[in-house]
């Protein structure tokens, strides 16, 4: 599986790029457009929800803009998807997937979300086109960030550390070996309960690609 971070040309400023179109940018834009239409939203409505301009979003959907980490995060929130799935959408589609896929610790990871886009870093532990998205998340955030929400079910298992897990406003303390399963539509977020780093394995149903 090819290692991916963000589409080529991604910046930290979120400005529109030139006329060159990168294939990964086209895939990302098509996925964003698919999600937007699936939610019955117009570009104007997404612009209002994210604080991004209508022209920028239009160019992004056509693969003509250079999205920033911050703008992609806001789009993920507005379209009720996970940050890593927006990044994974830029991957080249994988056809004829093997029946068995092994990921070794220390070997090059699959799709990786860089620090700053989500809370800490995350790597997708299987091909993005699989029906399940297992993700390893490593972070040390001590304050709750935005709560994410998506239509798909999700499962969280605490591998290292102690975290606060907020599910629809009900905050629980989760220790090593604890897990939680929650249905689609539940607002969720997590952060360190004691200021120490933590590591989670999150398994989410994959969103259907455009």
CSV table of C-alpha atoms in Angstrom, one decimal:
chain,number,residue,atom,x,y,z
A,1,UNK,CA,0.0,0.0,0.0
A,2,UNK,CA,1.4,3.4,-1.0
A,3,UNK,CA,2.3,5.7,1.9
A,4,UNK,CA,0.3,8.9,1.7
A,5,UNK,CA,0.0,12.0,3.8
A,6,UNK,CA,-1.9,14.8,2.0
A,7,UNK,CA,-2.6,15.6,-1.6
A,8,UNK,CA,0.4,17.0,-3.5
A,9,UNK,CA,0.4,20.8,-3.2
A,10,UNK,CA,-1.3,20.9,0.2
A,11,UNK,CA,-0.2,23.9,2.1
A,12,UNK,CA,-0.8,25.4,5.5
A,13,UNK,CA,-2.4,28.5,4.1
A,14,UNK,CA,-5.3,27.0,2.2
A,15,UNK,CA,-4.7,29.2,-0.9
A,16,UNK,CA,-5.8,28.3,-4.4
A,17,UNK,CA,-3.1,26.8,-6.5
A,18,UNK,CA,-2.3,27.3,-10.2
A,19,UNK,CA,-3.8,25.5,-13.2
A,20,UNK,CA,-1.9,22.2,-12.7
A,21,UNK,CA,-4.2,19.4,-11.6
A,22,UNK,CA,-2.8,16.5,-9.5
A,23,UNK,CA,-4.6,13.1,-9.7
A,24,UNK,CA,-4.7,12.9,-5.9
A,25,UNK,CA,-6.3,16.3,-5.7
A,26,UNK,CA,-8.9,15.3,-8.3
A,27,UNK,CA,-9.7,12.2,-6.2
A,28,UNK,CA,-10.0,14.2,-3.0
A,29,UNK,CA,-12.2,16.8,-4.7
A,30,UNK,CA,-14.5,14.2,-6.1
A,31,UNK,CA,-14.8,12.6,-2.7
A,32,UNK,CA,-15.6,15.9,-1.1
A,33,UNK,CA,-18.2,16.7,-3.8
A,34,UNK,CA,-19.8,13.2,-3.3
A,35,UNK,CA,-20.1,13.7,0.5
A,36,UNK,CA,-21.5,17.2,0.1
A,37,UNK,CA,-24.2,16.0,-2.3
A,38,UNK,CA,-24.9,12.9,-0.2
A,39,UNK,CA,-25.7,15.3,2.7
A,40,UNK,CA,-27.8,17.5,0.3
A,41,UNK,CA,-25.6,20.5,0.9
A,42,UNK,CA,-24.7,23.3,-1.6
A,43,UNK,CA,-21.3,24.8,-1.9
A,44,UNK,CA,-22.7,28.0,-0.3
A,45,UNK,CA,-23.9,26.0,2.8
A,46,UNK,CA,-20.5,24.3,3.1
A,47,UNK,CA,-18.8,27.6,2.8
A,48,UNK,CA,-21.0,29.0,5.7
A,49,UNK,CA,-20.3,25.9,7.9
A,50,UNK,CA,-16.6,26.0,7.4
A,51,UNK,CA,-15.8,29.7,7.0
A,52,UNK,CA,-14.1,28.9,3.7
A,53,UNK,CA,-15.0,30.8,0.5
A,54,UNK,CA,-17.3,29.5,-2.2
A,55,UNK,CA,-14.7,29.9,-5.0
A,56,UNK,CA,-12.1,28.1,-2.9
A,57,UNK,CA,-14.4,25.1,-2.3
A,58,UNK,CA,-15.4,25.0,-6.0
A,59,UNK,CA,-11.8,24.9,-7.0
A,60,UNK,CA,-11.0,22.3,-4.3
A,61,UNK,CA,-13.8,20.0,-5.7
A,62,UNK,CA,-12.2,20.3,-9.1
A,63,UNK,CA,-8.7,19.6,-7.9
A,64,UNK,CA,-7.5,23.1,-8.6
A,65,UNK,CA,-6.9,24.3,-5.0
A,66,UNK,CA,-4.2,23.7,-2.5
A,67,UNK,CA,-6.1,22.8,0.8
A,68,UNK,CA,-4.5,23.5,4.1
A,69,UNK,CA,-4.6,21.2,7.2
A,70,UNK,CA,-7.0,23.5,8.8
A,71,UNK,CA,-9.4,23.8,5.9
A,72,UNK,CA,-9.5,20.0,5.5
A,73,UNK,CA,-10.3,19.6,9.2
A,74,UNK,CA,-13.2,22.1,8.9
A,75,UNK,CA,-14.5,20.3,5.8
A,76,UNK,CA,-14.3,16.9,7.7
A,77,UNK,CA,-16.5,18.4,10.5
A,78,UNK,CA,-19.0,19.9,8.1
A,79,UNK,CA,-19.4,16.7,6.0
A,80,UNK,CA,-19.6,14.4,9.0
A,81,UNK,CA,-16.6,12.3,8.1
A,82,UNK,CA,-13.3,11.5,9.8
A,83,UNK,CA,-10.1,13.4,9.0
A,84,UNK,CA,-8.2,10.3,8.0
A,85,UNK,CA,-10.9,9.4,5.4
A,86,UNK,CA,-10.5,12.7,3.7
A,87,UNK,CA,-6.7,12.0,3.4
A,88,UNK,CA,-7.4,8.4,2.3
A,89,UNK,CA,-9.7,9.7,-0.4
A,90,UNK,CA,-6.6,11.1,-2.2
A,91,UNK,CA,-5.0,7.7,-2.4
A,92,UNK,CA,-4.9,5.9,-5.7
A,93,UNK,CA,-7.7,3.3,-5.7
A,94,UNK,CA,-6.5,-0.2,-4.9
A,95,UNK,CA,-8.0,-2.9,-7.0
A,96,UNK,CA,-7.7,-6.7,-6.6
A,97,UNK,CA,-7.0,-6.4,-2.8
A,98,UNK,CA,-5.4,-9.5,-1.3
A,99,UNK,CA,-7.5,-11.7,1.0
A,100,UNK,CA,-4.9,-11.1,3.7
A,101,UNK,CA,-3.1,-7.8,4.5
A,102,UNK,CA,-0.4,-7.6,7.1
A,103,UNK,CA,0.9,-4.4,8.7
A,104,UNK,CA,4.2,-4.7,10.7
A,105,UNK,CA,5.2,-2.3,13.4
A,106,UNK,CA,8.1,-0.2,12.2
A,107,UNK,CA,7.4,-0.8,8.5
A,108,UNK,CA,6.2,2.0,6.2
A,109,UNK,CA,2.7,2.8,7.2
A,110,UNK,CA,-0.3,3.2,4.9
A,111,UNK,CA,-2.3,6.4,4.8
A,112,UNK,CA,-1.0,8.7,7.5
A,113,UNK,CA,-2.6,11.9,8.9
A,114,UNK,CA,0.1,14.3,10.0
A,115,UNK,CA,0.2,16.1,13.3
A,116,UNK,CA,-1.9,19.3,13.1
A,117,UNK,CA,-4.7,17.9,10.9
A,118,UNK,CA,-6.2,15.7,13.7
A,119,UNK,CA,-5.4,15.4,17.4
A,120,UNK,CA,-2.0,13.9,17.1
A,121,UNK,CA,-1.0,11.5,14.3
A,122,UNK,CA,-3.0,8.6,12.9
A,123,UNK,CA,-2.2,5.8,10.4
A,124,UNK,CA,-4.7,3.7,8.5
A,125,UNK,CA,-3.9,0.0,9.1
A,126,UNK,CA,-5.5,-1.4,6.0
A,127,UNK,CA,-6.2,-0.3,2.4
A,128,UNK,CA,-8.6,2.7,2.3
A,129,UNK,CA,-10.9,0.8,0.0
A,130,UNK,CA,-11.6,-1.9,2.7
A,131,UNK,CA,-15.1,-1.9,4.2
A,132,UNK,CA,-13.5,-1.4,7.7
A,133,UNK,CA,-11.0,1.4,8.5
A,134,UNK,CA,-8.7,0.3,11.4
A,135,UNK,CA,-6.7,3.3,12.6
A,136,UNK,CA,-3.9,3.7,15.1
A,137,UNK,CA,-3.9,7.1,16.8
A,138,UNK,CA,-1.1,8.5,18.9
A,139,UNK,CA,-1.5,11.8,20.7
A,140,UNK,CA,-1.1,13.7,23.9
A,141,UNK,CA,-3.8,16.4,23.7
A,142,UNK,CA,-4.8,17.6,27.1
A,143,UNK,CA,-7.8,19.7,26.0
A,144,UNK,CA,-10.9,18.5,24.1
A,145,UNK,CA,-11.0,19.6,20.5
A,146,UNK,CA,-13.9,19.6,18.1
A,147,UNK,CA,-16.3,16.7,18.3
A,148,UNK,CA,-16.6,14.6,15.2
A,149,UNK,CA,-19.7,12.9,13.9
A,150,UNK,CA,-20.3,10.6,11.0
A,151,UNK,CA,-23.1,8.1,9.9
A,152,UNK,CA,-20.9,5.1,10.3
A,153,UNK,CA,-20.4,3.0,13.5
A,154,UNK,CA,-17.1,3.1,15.3
A,155,UNK,CA,-15.1,1.1,17.9
A,156,UNK,CA,-12.3,2.4,20.1
A,157,UNK,CA,-9.8,0.4,22.1
A,158,UNK,CA,-7.2,2.0,24.5
A,159,UNK,CA,-3.7,0.5,23.9
A,160,UNK,CA,-1.7,2.9,26.0
A,161,UNK,CA,-2.4,5.7,28.5
A,162,UNK,CA,-5.6,7.0,30.0
A,163,UNK,CA,-8.1,9.1,28.0
A,164,UNK,CA,-11.3,11.0,28.5
A,165,UNK,CA,-13.9,9.8,26.0
A,166,UNK,CA,-16.7,12.2,25.3
A,167,UNK,CA,-19.8,10.5,23.6
A,168,UNK,CA,-22.6,13.0,23.0
A,169,UNK,CA,-21.6,15.0,26.1
A,170,UNK,CA,-21.2,12.0,28.4
A,171,UNK,CA,-17.5,11.9,29.4
A,172,UNK,CA,-16.0,8.6,30.5
A,173,UNK,CA,-12.5,7.8,31.8
A,174,UNK,CA,-10.9,5.0,29.7
A,175,UNK,CA,-7.9,3.0,30.8
A,176,UNK,CA,-5.7,0.5,29.0
A,177,UNK,CA,-7.8,-2.4,27.9
A,178,UNK,CA,-11.1,-0.5,27.9
A,179,UNK,CA,-13.1,-0.2,24.8
A,180,UNK,CA,-16.2,1.5,23.5
A,181,UNK,CA,-18.5,0.9,20.5
A,182,UNK,CA,-20.9,3.7,19.4
A,183,UNK,CA,-23.4,3.9,16.6
A,184,UNK,CA,-23.2,6.3,13.7
A,185,UNK,CA,-24.4,9.9,14.5
A,186,UNK,CA,-22.8,10.0,18.0
A,187,UNK,CA,-20.7,13.0,18.6
A,188,UNK,CA,-17.3,11.9,19.9
A,189,UNK,CA,-13.8,13.1,20.9
A,190,UNK,CA,-11.1,12.1,23.2
A,191,UNK,CA,-8.1,13.6,25.0
A,192,UNK,CA,-5.5,12.7,27.6
A,193,UNK,CA,-6.9,12.3,31.2
A,194,UNK,CA,-3.5,12.8,32.9
A,195,UNK,CA,-1.4,14.8,30.4
A,196,UNK,CA,0.5,11.7,29.3
A,197,UNK,CA,0.6,10.4,25.7
A,198,UNK,CA,-1.9,7.8,24.7
A,199,UNK,CA,-2.5,5.4,21.9
A,200,UNK,CA,-5.8,4.1,20.5
A,201,UNK,CA,-6.9,1.7,17.9
A,202,UNK,CA,-10.1,2.9,16.3
A,203,UNK,CA,-12.1,0.8,13.9
A,204,UNK,CA,-14.7,2.6,11.8
A,205,UNK,CA,-17.0,1.5,9.0
A,206,UNK,CA,-15.7,2.9,5.8
A,207,UNK,CA,-17.6,5.6,4.0
A,208,UNK,CA,-18.6,4.7,0.5
A,209,UNK,CA,-16.3,6.5,-2.0
A,210,UNK,CA,-17.4,8.6,-4.9
